[in-house]
PDB file of C-alpha atoms in Angstrom:
ATOM      1  CA  MET V   1      -0.016   0.086   0.016  1.00  0.00           C
ATOM      2  CA  ALA V   2       2.836   2.450   0.833  1.00  0.00           C
ATOM      3  CA  ALA V   3       4.370   1.695  -2.633  1.00  0.00           C
ATOM      4  CA  ILE V   4       0.962   2.391  -4.213  1.00  0.00           C
ATOM      5  CA  ASP V   5       0.365   5.742  -2.765  1.00  0.00           C
ATOM      6  CA  GLY V   6       4.023   6.803  -2.217  1.00  0.00           C
ATOM      7  CA  LEU V   7       3.454   7.869   1.277  1.00  0.00           C
ATOM      8  CA  PRO V   8       5.517   6.574   4.252  1.00  0.00           C
ATOM      9  CA  PRO V   9       4.582   3.475   6.269  1.00  0.00           C
ATOM     10  CA  LEU V  10       2.368   4.182   9.259  1.00  0.00           C
ATOM     11  CA  ARG V  11       4.921   3.296  11.907  1.00  0.00           C
ATOM     12  CA  GLU V  12       7.173   6.019  10.304  1.00  0.00           C
ATOM     13  CA  VAL V  13       4.344   8.492  10.219  1.00  0.00           C
ATOM     14  CA  ILE V  14       3.529   7.866  13.948  1.00  0.00           C
ATOM     15  CA  ALA V  15       7.133   8.155  14.837  1.00  0.00           C
ATOM     16  CA  THR V  16       7.740  11.422  12.937  1.00  0.00           C
ATOM     17  CA  HIS V  17       4.604  13.084  14.329  1.00  0.00           C
ATOM     18  CA  ASP V  18       5.132  11.454  17.859  1.00  0.00           C
ATOM     19  CA  LEU V  19       1.666  10.079  17.825  1.00  0.00           C
ATOM     20  CA  VAL V  20       1.244   8.143  20.933  1.00  0.00           C
ATOM     21  CA  ALA V  21      -2.264   6.679  21.113  1.00  0.00           C
ATOM     22  CA  LYS V  22      -4.315   8.273  23.881  1.00  0.00           C
ATOM     23  CA  LYS V  23      -6.500   6.027  26.029  1.00  0.00           C
ATOM     24  CA  SER V  24      -8.581   9.042  26.924  1.00  0.00           C
ATOM     25  CA  LEU V  25      -9.701   9.420  23.216  1.00  0.00           C
ATOM     26  CA  GLY V  26     -10.273   5.703  22.813  1.00  0.00           C
ATOM     27  CA  GLN V  27      -7.438   5.530  20.225  1.00  0.00           C
ATOM     28  CA  ASN V  28      -5.973   2.329  18.867  1.00  0.00           C
ATOM     29  CA  PHE V  29      -4.106   2.811  15.624  1.00  0.00           C
ATOM     30  CA  LEU V  30      -4.290   0.197  12.884  1.00  0.00           C
ATOM     31  CA  LEU V  31      -0.833  -0.004  11.321  1.00  0.00           C
ATOM     32  CA  ASP V  32      -1.050  -2.481   8.472  1.00  0.00           C
ATOM     33  CA  LEU V  33      -1.924  -0.655   5.414  1.00  0.00           C
ATOM     34  CA  ASN V  34      -2.955  -3.967   3.756  1.00  0.00           C
ATOM     35  CA  LEU V  35      -5.644  -4.253   6.321  1.00  0.00           C
ATOM     36  CA  THR V  36      -6.835  -0.772   6.053  1.00  0.00           C
ATOM     37  CA  ALA V  37      -7.223  -1.138   2.315  1.00  0.00           C
ATOM     38  CA  LYS V  38      -9.077  -4.402   2.877  1.00  0.00           C
ATOM     39  CA  ILE V  39     -11.493  -2.536   5.224  1.00  0.00           C
ATOM     40  CA  ALA V  40     -11.892   0.220   2.610  1.00  0.00           C
ATOM     41  CA  ARG V  41     -12.976  -2.510   0.091  1.00  0.00           C
ATOM     42  CA  CYS V  42     -15.565  -3.822   2.607  1.00  0.00           C
ATOM     43  CA  ALA V  43     -17.372  -0.490   2.061  1.00  0.00           C
ATOM     44  CA  GLY V  44     -18.080  -1.502  -1.524  1.00  0.00           C
ATOM     45  CA  ASP V  45     -17.293   0.405  -4.696  1.00  0.00           C
ATOM     46  CA  LEU V  46     -16.084   3.844  -3.666  1.00  0.00           C
ATOM     47  CA  THR V  47     -15.621   5.205  -7.247  1.00  0.00           C
ATOM     48  CA  GLY V  48     -17.094   8.567  -7.304  1.00  0.00           C
ATOM     49  CA  ALA V  49     -18.420   8.226  -3.738  1.00  0.00           C
ATOM     50  CA  ASP V  50     -18.166  10.725  -0.782  1.00  0.00           C
ATOM     51  CA  VAL V  51     -17.104   9.065   2.457  1.00  0.00           C
ATOM     52  CA  LEU V  52     -17.247  10.194   6.115  1.00  0.00           C
ATOM     53  CA  GLU V  53     -14.465   8.933   8.273  1.00  0.00           C
ATOM     54  CA  VAL V  54     -14.492   9.498  12.067  1.00  0.00           C
ATOM     55  CA  GLY V  55     -11.286   9.344  14.079  1.00  0.00           C
ATOM     56  CA  PRO V  56      -8.745   8.799  11.277  1.00  0.00           C
ATOM     57  CA  GLY V  57      -5.752   9.126  13.571  1.00  0.00           C
ATOM     58  CA  PRO V  58      -2.594   8.900  11.457  1.00  0.00           C
ATOM     59  CA  GLY V  59      -4.686   8.188   8.277  1.00  0.00           C
ATOM     60  CA  GLY V  60      -4.312   4.484   7.661  1.00  0.00           C
ATOM     61  CA  LEU V  61      -7.876   3.897   6.621  1.00  0.00           C
ATOM     62  CA  THR V  62      -8.022   7.418   5.061  1.00  0.00           C
ATOM     63  CA  ARG V  63      -5.277   6.285   2.687  1.00  0.00           C
ATOM     64  CA  GLY V  64      -7.162   3.058   1.972  1.00  0.00           C
ATOM     65  CA  LEU V  65     -10.372   4.837   1.047  1.00  0.00           C
ATOM     66  CA  LEU V  66      -8.597   7.313  -1.154  1.00  0.00           C
ATOM     67  CA  ALA V  67      -6.550   4.635  -2.937  1.00  0.00           C
ATOM     68  CA  GLU V  68      -9.729   2.591  -3.457  1.00  0.00           C
ATOM     69  CA  GLY V  69     -11.146   5.530  -5.482  1.00  0.00           C
ATOM     70  CA  ALA V  70     -13.341   7.549  -3.046  1.00  0.00           C
ATOM     71  CA  ARG V  71     -14.213  10.866  -4.792  1.00  0.00           C
ATOM     72  CA  LYS V  72     -13.868  12.751  -1.444  1.00  0.00           C
ATOM     73  CA  VAL V  73     -13.193  11.735   2.215  1.00  0.00           C
ATOM     74  CA  LEU V  74     -14.286  14.053   5.013  1.00  0.00           C
ATOM     75  CA  ALA V  75     -12.204  13.052   8.017  1.00  0.00           C
ATOM     76  CA  VAL V  76     -13.308  14.373  11.436  1.00  0.00           C
ATOM     77  CA  GLU V  77     -10.539  14.144  13.981  1.00  0.00           C
ATOM     78  CA  LYS V  78     -10.527  15.508  17.559  1.00  0.00           C
ATOM     79  CA  ASP V  79      -6.900  15.109  18.288  1.00  0.00           C
ATOM     80  CA  SER V  80      -4.874  18.081  16.947  1.00  0.00           C
ATOM     81  CA  ARG V  81      -1.697  16.034  17.032  1.00  0.00           C
ATOM     82  CA  CYS V  82      -3.005  14.011  14.053  1.00  0.00           C
ATOM     83  CA  LEU V  83      -3.611  16.987  11.778  1.00  0.00           C
ATOM     84  CA  PRO V  84      -0.019  17.328  10.301  1.00  0.00           C
ATOM     85  CA  ALA V  85      -0.023  13.636   9.287  1.00  0.00           C
ATOM     86  CA  LEU V  86      -3.468  14.068   7.652  1.00  0.00           C
ATOM     87  CA  ALA V  87      -2.358  17.180   5.889  1.00  0.00           C
ATOM     88  CA  GLU V  88       0.418  15.110   4.261  1.00  0.00           C
ATOM     89  CA  ILE V  89      -2.173  12.813   2.837  1.00  0.00           C
ATOM     90  CA  ALA V  90      -4.427  15.724   1.625  1.00  0.00           C
ATOM     91  CA  ALA V  91      -1.406  17.265  -0.282  1.00  0.00           C
ATOM     92  CA  HIS V  92      -0.873  13.795  -1.876  1.00  0.00           C
ATOM     93  CA  TYR V  93      -4.493  13.567  -2.896  1.00  0.00           C
ATOM     94  CA  PRO V  94      -5.384  17.177  -4.015  1.00  0.00           C
ATOM     95  CA  ASP V  95      -8.979  18.254  -3.540  1.00  0.00           C
ATOM     96  CA  ARG V  96     -10.065  14.779  -2.306  1.00  0.00           C
ATOM     97  CA  LEU V  97      -9.442  14.828   1.468  1.00  0.00           C
ATOM     98  CA  GLU V  98     -11.104  17.481   3.814  1.00  0.00           C
ATOM     99  CA  VAL V  99     -10.254  17.308   7.501  1.00  0.00           C
ATOM    100  CA  ILE V 100     -12.232  18.939  10.175  1.00  0.00           C
ATOM    101  CA  GLN V 101     -10.882  19.165  13.698  1.00  0.00           C
ATOM    102  CA  GLY V 102     -13.635  18.596  16.125  1.00  0.00           C
ATOM    103  CA  ASP V 103     -15.925  16.125  17.989  1.00  0.00           C
ATOM    104  CA  ALA V 104     -17.840  13.804  15.635  1.00  0.00           C
ATOM    105  CA  LEU V 105     -20.912  13.987  18.047  1.00  0.00           C
ATOM    106  CA  ALA V 106     -21.001  17.752  17.394  1.00  0.00           C
ATOM    107  CA  VAL V 107     -19.929  18.304  13.697  1.00  0.00           C
ATOM    108  CA  ASP V 108     -22.631  18.803  11.161  1.00  0.00           C
ATOM    109  CA  VAL V 109     -21.409  16.902   8.078  1.00  0.00           C
ATOM    110  CA  ALA V 110     -24.317  17.584   5.783  1.00  0.00           C
ATOM    111  CA  ALA V 111     -22.730  20.725   4.129  1.00  0.00           C
ATOM    112  CA  HIS V 112     -19.547  18.918   3.352  1.00  0.00           C
ATOM    113  CA  LEU V 113     -20.786  15.673   1.713  1.00  0.00           C
ATOM    114  CA  ARG V 114     -22.820  14.757  -1.281  1.00  0.00           C
ATOM    115  CA  ALA V 115     -25.697  12.341  -0.266  1.00  0.00           C
ATOM    116  CA  PRO V 116     -26.053   9.437  -0.262  1.00  0.00           C
ATOM    117  CA  TYR V 117     -22.516   9.056   1.153  1.00  0.00           C
ATOM    118  CA  LYS V 118     -20.694   6.198   2.857  1.00  0.00           C
ATOM    119  CA  ILE V 119     -19.326   6.084   6.437  1.00  0.00           C
ATOM    120  CA  ALA V 120     -16.291   4.073   7.148  1.00  0.00           C
ATOM    121  CA  ALA V 121     -14.365   4.314  10.383  1.00  0.00           C
ATOM    122  CA  ASN V 122     -12.274   2.583  12.986  1.00  0.00           C
ATOM    123  CA  LEU V 123     -14.366   4.279  15.572  1.00  0.00           C
ATOM    124  CA  PRO V 124     -12.925   5.444  18.896  1.00  0.00           C
ATOM    125  CA  TYR V 125     -14.027   3.021  21.548  1.00  0.00           C
ATOM    126  CA  ASN V 126     -15.431   5.658  23.722  1.00  0.00           C
ATOM    127  CA  VAL V 127     -17.938   7.149  21.155  1.00  0.00           C
ATOM    128  CA  GLY V 128     -18.581   4.326  18.709  1.00  0.00           C
ATOM    129  CA  THR V 129     -21.925   3.030  20.130  1.00  0.00           C
ATOM    130  CA  GLU V 130     -23.298   6.487  20.512  1.00  0.00           C
ATOM    131  CA  LEU V 131     -22.501   7.485  17.009  1.00  0.00           C
ATOM    132  CA  LEU V 132     -23.958   4.262  15.634  1.00  0.00           C
ATOM    133  CA  VAL V 133     -27.310   4.837  17.337  1.00  0.00           C
ATOM    134  CA  ARG V 134     -27.472   8.439  16.047  1.00  0.00           C
ATOM    135  CA  TRP V 135     -26.715   7.156  12.498  1.00  0.00           C
ATOM    136  CA  LEU V 136     -29.482   4.580  12.837  1.00  0.00           C
ATOM    137  CA  THR V 137     -32.181   6.685  14.253  1.00  0.00           C
ATOM    138  CA  PRO V 138     -32.511   9.936  12.234  1.00  0.00           C
ATOM    139  CA  PRO V 139     -36.089  11.385  12.003  1.00  0.00           C
ATOM    140  CA  ALA V 140     -36.308  10.700   8.326  1.00  0.00           C
ATOM    141  CA  TRP V 141     -35.507   7.517   6.433  1.00  0.00           C
ATOM    142  CA  PRO V 142     -33.695   6.679   4.129  1.00  0.00           C
ATOM    143  CA  PRO V 143     -30.855   8.482   5.729  1.00  0.00           C
ATOM    144  CA  ALA V 144     -28.133  10.609   4.085  1.00  0.00           C
ATOM    145  CA  TRP V 145     -25.760   7.620   4.179  1.00  0.00           C
ATOM    146  CA  ASP V 146     -25.904   4.678   2.031  1.00  0.00           C
ATOM    147  CA  SER V 147     -23.825   2.357   4.088  1.00  0.00           C
ATOM    148  CA  LEU V 148     -21.803   2.055   7.270  1.00  0.00           C
ATOM    149  CA  THR V 149     -18.570   0.067   7.522  1.00  0.00           C
ATOM    150  CA  LEU V 150     -17.410   0.354  11.022  1.00  0.00           C
ATOM    151  CA  MET V 151     -14.892  -1.266  13.392  1.00  0.00           C
ATOM    152  CA  PHE V 152     -15.906  -2.126  16.862  1.00  0.00           C
ATOM    153  CA  GLN V 153     -14.790  -4.374  19.700  1.00  0.00           C
ATOM    154  CA  LYS V 154     -15.824  -7.962  18.633  1.00  0.00           C
ATOM    155  CA  GLU V 155     -18.614  -8.059  21.368  1.00  0.00           C
ATOM    156  CA  VAL V 156     -20.197  -4.803  20.152  1.00  0.00           C
ATOM    157  CA  ALA V 157     -20.168  -6.278  16.617  1.00  0.00           C
ATOM    158  CA  GLN V 158     -21.880  -9.396  17.913  1.00  0.00           C
ATOM    159  CA  ARG V 159     -24.436  -7.253  19.554  1.00  0.00           C
ATOM    160  CA  ILE V 160     -25.182  -5.461  16.240  1.00  0.00           C
ATOM    161  CA  THR V 161     -25.626  -8.539  14.308  1.00  0.00           C
ATOM    162  CA  ALA V 162     -27.233 -10.881  17.013  1.00  0.00           C
ATOM    163  CA  LYS V 163     -30.669 -12.665  16.261  1.00  0.00           C
ATOM    164  CA  VAL V 164     -33.479 -12.909  18.736  1.00  0.00           C
ATOM    165  CA  GLY V 165     -32.621 -15.446  21.538  1.00  0.00           C
ATOM    166  CA  ASP V 166     -28.864 -15.021  21.084  1.00  0.00           C
ATOM    167  CA  THR V 167     -26.731 -14.014  24.077  1.00  0.00           C
ATOM    168  CA  HIS V 168     -25.848 -10.787  22.428  1.00  0.00           C
ATOM    169  CA  TYR V 169     -29.272  -9.791  21.262  1.00  0.00           C
ATOM    170  CA  GLY V 170     -30.509  -6.391  22.566  1.00  0.00           C
ATOM    171  CA  ARG V 171     -30.977  -2.752  21.757  1.00  0.00           C
ATOM    172  CA  LEU V 172     -28.195  -2.458  19.140  1.00  0.00           C
ATOM    173  CA  ALA V 173     -29.405  -5.488  17.187  1.00  0.00           C
ATOM    174  CA  ILE V 174     -32.893  -4.199  17.030  1.00  0.00           C
ATOM    175  CA  LEU V 175     -32.087  -0.642  16.004  1.00  0.00           C
ATOM    176  CA  ALA V 176     -29.486  -1.806  13.478  1.00  0.00           C
ATOM    177  CA  GLN V 177     -31.672  -4.647  11.882  1.00  0.00           C
ATOM    178  CA  TRP V 178     -34.823  -2.491  11.842  1.00  0.00           C
ATOM    179  CA  ARG V 179     -33.493  -0.162   9.071  1.00  0.00           C
ATOM    180  CA  SER V 180     -30.479  -2.035   7.656  1.00  0.00           C
ATOM    181  CA  ASP V 181     -28.896  -5.309   6.627  1.00  0.00           C
ATOM    182  CA  ALA V 182     -26.033  -5.797   9.109  1.00  0.00           C
ATOM    183  CA  LYS V 183     -23.298  -8.370   8.931  1.00  0.00           C
ATOM    184  CA  ILE V 184     -19.749  -8.895  10.266  1.00  0.00           C
ATOM    185  CA  VAL V 185     -17.322  -8.860   7.309  1.00  0.00           C
ATOM    186  CA  MET V 186     -13.828  -8.949   9.002  1.00  0.00           C
ATOM    187  CA  HIS V 187     -12.172  -9.973  12.237  1.00  0.00           C
ATOM    188  CA  LEU V 188      -9.060  -8.413  13.524  1.00  0.00           C
ATOM    189  CA  PRO V 189      -6.704  -9.565  16.431  1.00  0.00           C
ATOM    190  CA  PRO V 190      -5.425  -7.357  19.157  1.00  0.00           C
ATOM    191  CA  GLU V 191      -1.863  -7.333  17.746  1.00  0.00           C
ATOM    192  CA  ALA V 192      -3.068  -5.642  14.536  1.00  0.00           C
ATOM    193  CA  PHE V 193      -3.250  -2.366  16.570  1.00  0.00           C
ATOM    194  CA  GLN V 194      -0.968  -0.092  18.448  1.00  0.00           C
ATOM    195  CA  PRO V 195      -1.390  -0.228  21.335  1.00  0.00           C
ATOM    196  CA  ALA V 196      -2.804  -3.713  21.306  1.00  0.00           C
ATOM    197  CA  PRO V 197      -6.335  -3.629  22.980  1.00  0.00           C
ATOM    198  CA  LYS V 198      -7.340  -6.417  25.398  1.00  0.00           C
ATOM    199  CA  VAL V 199     -10.083  -7.524  23.052  1.00  0.00           C
ATOM    200  CA  HIS V 200     -10.496  -8.703  19.442  1.00  0.00           C
ATOM    201  CA  SER V 201     -12.118  -6.418  16.959  1.00  0.00           C
ATOM    202  CA  ALA V 202     -14.521  -6.830  14.092  1.00  0.00           C
ATOM    203  CA  VAL V 203     -15.736  -4.819  11.081  1.00  0.00           C
ATOM    204  CA  VAL V 204     -19.468  -4.619  10.614  1.00  0.00           C
ATOM    205  CA  HIS V 205     -21.092  -3.535   7.288  1.00  0.00           C
ATOM    206  CA  LEU V 206     -24.591  -2.042   7.494  1.00  0.00           C
ATOM    207  CA  LYS V 207     -26.514  -1.352   4.316  1.00  0.00           C
ATOM    208  CA  ALA V 208     -29.507   1.016   4.630  1.00  0.00           C
ATOM    209  CA  LEU V 209     -32.757  -0.366   3.673  1.00  0.00           C
ATOM    210  CA  PRO V 210     -35.104   1.809   1.392  1.00  0.00           C
ATOM    211  CA  ALA V 211     -37.633   1.616   4.238  1.00  0.00           C
ATOM    212  CA  PRO V 212     -37.696   0.254   7.736  1.00  0.00           C
ATOM    213  CA  ARG V 213     -38.801  -3.458   7.990  1.00  0.00           C
ATOM    214  CA  TYR V 214     -41.738  -2.571  10.158  1.00  0.00           C
ATOM    215  CA  GLU V 215     -43.515   0.764  10.800  1.00  0.00           C
ATOM    216  CA  ALA V 216     -42.464   2.501  14.088  1.00  0.00           C
ATOM    217  CA  ASP V 217     -41.434   5.869  15.312  1.00  0.00           C
ATOM    218  CA  ALA V 218     -37.644   5.895  15.866  1.00  0.00           C
ATOM    219  CA  LYS V 219     -37.692   7.725  19.199  1.00  0.00           C
ATOM    220  CA  VAL V 220     -40.389   5.697  20.710  1.00  0.00           C
ATOM    221  CA  LEU V 221     -38.836   2.384  19.459  1.00  0.00           C
ATOM    222  CA  GLU V 222     -35.507   3.366  20.985  1.00  0.00           C
ATOM    223  CA  ARG V 223     -37.138   4.269  24.205  1.00  0.00           C
ATOM    224  CA  VAL V 224     -39.078   0.990  24.493  1.00  0.00           C
ATOM    225  CA  VAL V 225     -36.131  -1.100  23.599  1.00  0.00           C
ATOM    226  CA  ALA V 226     -33.739   0.715  25.926  1.00  0.00           C
ATOM    227  CA  ALA V 227     -36.116   0.195  28.855  1.00  0.00           C
ATOM    228  CA  GLY V 228     -36.859  -3.365  27.916  1.00  0.00           C
ATOM    229  CA  PHE V 229     -33.161  -4.456  27.886  1.00  0.00           C
ATOM    230  CA  ASN V 230     -32.030  -2.212  30.632  1.00  0.00           C
ATOM    231  CA  GLN V 231     -32.765  -4.905  33.148  1.00  0.00           C
ATOM    232  CA  ARG V 232     -32.575  -8.042  31.061  1.00  0.00           C
ATOM    233  CA  ARG V 233     -33.544 -10.472  33.719  1.00  0.00           C
ATOM    234  CA  LYS V 234     -36.822  -8.698  34.500  1.00  0.00           C
ATOM    235  CA  MET V 235     -40.194  -9.573  32.919  1.00  0.00           C
ATOM    236  CA  LEU V 236     -41.171  -6.896  30.416  1.00  0.00           C
ATOM    237  CA  ARG V 237     -44.214  -5.787  32.419  1.00  0.00           C
ATOM    238  CA  ALA V 238     -41.821  -4.751  35.141  1.00  0.00           C
ATOM    239  CA  SER V 239     -38.971  -3.241  32.892  1.00  0.00           C
ATOM    240  CA  LEU V 240     -41.467  -1.201  30.813  1.00  0.00           C
ATOM    241  CA  LYS V 241     -43.610  -0.082  33.611  1.00  0.00           C
ATOM    242  CA  GLY V 242     -42.351   3.441  33.259  1.00  0.00           C
ATOM    243  CA  VAL V 243     -43.013   3.547  29.411  1.00  0.00           C
ATOM    244  CA  HIS V 244     -46.869   3.461  29.558  1.00  0.00           C
ATOM    245  CA  PRO V 245     -49.385   3.222  32.441  1.00  0.00           C
ATOM    246  CA  ARG V 246     -51.258   0.462  30.626  1.00  0.00           C
ATOM    247  CA  ILE V 247     -48.013  -1.438  29.503  1.00  0.00           C
ATOM    248  CA  GLU V 248     -49.397  -4.807  30.365  1.00  0.00           C
ATOM    249  CA  ALA V 249     -52.415  -4.517  28.136  1.00  0.00           C
ATOM    250  CA  LEU V 250     -50.228  -3.082  25.262  1.00  0.00           C
ATOM    251  CA  LEU V 251     -47.892  -5.985  25.561  1.00  0.00           C
ATOM    252  CA  GLU V 252     -50.737  -8.421  25.162  1.00  0.00           C
ATOM    253  CA  GLU V 253     -52.097  -6.456  22.257  1.00  0.00           C
ATOM    254  CA  ALA V 254     -48.776  -6.589  20.505  1.00  0.00           C
ATOM    255  CA  GLY V 255     -48.581 -10.392  20.930  1.00  0.00           C
ATOM    256  CA  ILE V 256     -46.129 -10.349  23.741  1.00  0.00           C
ATOM    257  CA  ALA V 257     -46.651 -12.125  27.044  1.00  0.00           C
ATOM    258  CA  PRO V 258     -46.133  -9.650  29.867  1.00  0.00           C
ATOM    259  CA  THR V 259     -44.054 -12.227  31.591  1.00  0.00           C
ATOM    260  CA  GLU V 260     -41.648 -12.504  28.691  1.00  0.00           C
ATOM    261  CA  ARG V 261     -38.100 -11.173  28.795  1.00  0.00           C
ATOM    262  CA  ALA V 262     -36.750  -8.791  26.245  1.00  0.00           C
ATOM    263  CA  GLU V 263     -34.227 -11.148  24.706  1.00  0.00           C
ATOM    264  CA  ARG V 264     -37.002 -13.468  23.497  1.00  0.00           C
ATOM    265  CA  VAL V 265     -39.047 -10.746  21.714  1.00  0.00           C
ATOM    266  CA  SER V 266     -38.686 -10.272  17.996  1.00  0.00           C
ATOM    267  CA  LEU V 267     -37.980  -7.039  16.153  1.00  0.00           C
ATOM    268  CA  GLU V 268     -41.458  -7.305  14.609  1.00  0.00           C
ATOM    269  CA  LYS V 269     -43.145  -7.414  18.028  1.00  0.00           C
ATOM    270  CA  PHE V 270     -41.061  -4.588  19.490  1.00  0.00           C
ATOM    271  CA  CYS V 271     -42.124  -2.502  16.492  1.00  0.00           C
ATOM    272  CA  ALA V 272     -45.756  -3.302  17.013  1.00  0.00           C
ATOM    273  CA  LEU V 273     -45.414  -2.470  20.812  1.00  0.00           C
ATOM    274  CA  ALA V 274     -43.759   0.848  19.847  1.00  0.00           C
ATOM    275  CA  ARG V 275     -46.650   1.667  17.498  1.00  0.00           C
ATOM    276  CA  LEU V 276     -49.146   1.042  20.296  1.00  0.00           C
ATOM    277  CA  VAL V 277     -47.191   3.054  22.796  1.00  0.00           C
ATOM    278  CA  ALA V 278     -47.088   6.046  20.303  1.00  0.00           C
ATOM    279  CA  ALA V 279     -50.782   5.822  19.583  1.00  0.00           C
ATOM    280  CA  ARG V 280     -52.025   5.568  23.175  1.00  0.00           C
TER     281      ARG V 280
END
């Protein structure tokens, strides 16, 4: 990869700019450019596409996305120490890389990208889940993004792709699978990163559906599901008692036994319950 784009290896970039990963920012740098190129390919055909990348760090995945043909990459990086390394990539790919220093939770990317765009990122561990939920629950659907190709801790990836009854099935699985097709497309060991995390990682690809699988209001569904899985061992009539004063009757109307636990309830039935809560 370094030979293809003519830029230095990532270890050299990190040493040159003294980019020691910060635990406080959830940073774990992926150093193998062959792996970053493979992740970029997991995002699909990038030719002519705009791509949002969150937390590019020294720019390993950024280089992969650009080398794979992305028309433009918008990289949002909170750590100012990484900006010089990203500037070197921008100079190598004129007019194709825009870098914004800031918090991805606060930056409005709409003015910088042409929709539908793709999102690809080795997400910082401390904000990854919150960003995913935001991307999955915009007020209108389909969203501005076409697909998400995101790296998480392996357990989080399993929670996104789990099926009803699985150990990892919960809020993330429902929100992800309600409006997208989600699958794990790549596994990475700890030693692929610097510093090496204590857990394995995985890349999840989520393709936005034209319409949600079942009708429901996003905010109501999120509230119902969050309450239902907040105390997994409780029966739903207990865990959801704060959602609606007649929750037991609504559960029965949705085809859910009030004594059931959340991990045994399908996406379809959660959506039915959300519709009833919203209507009553």
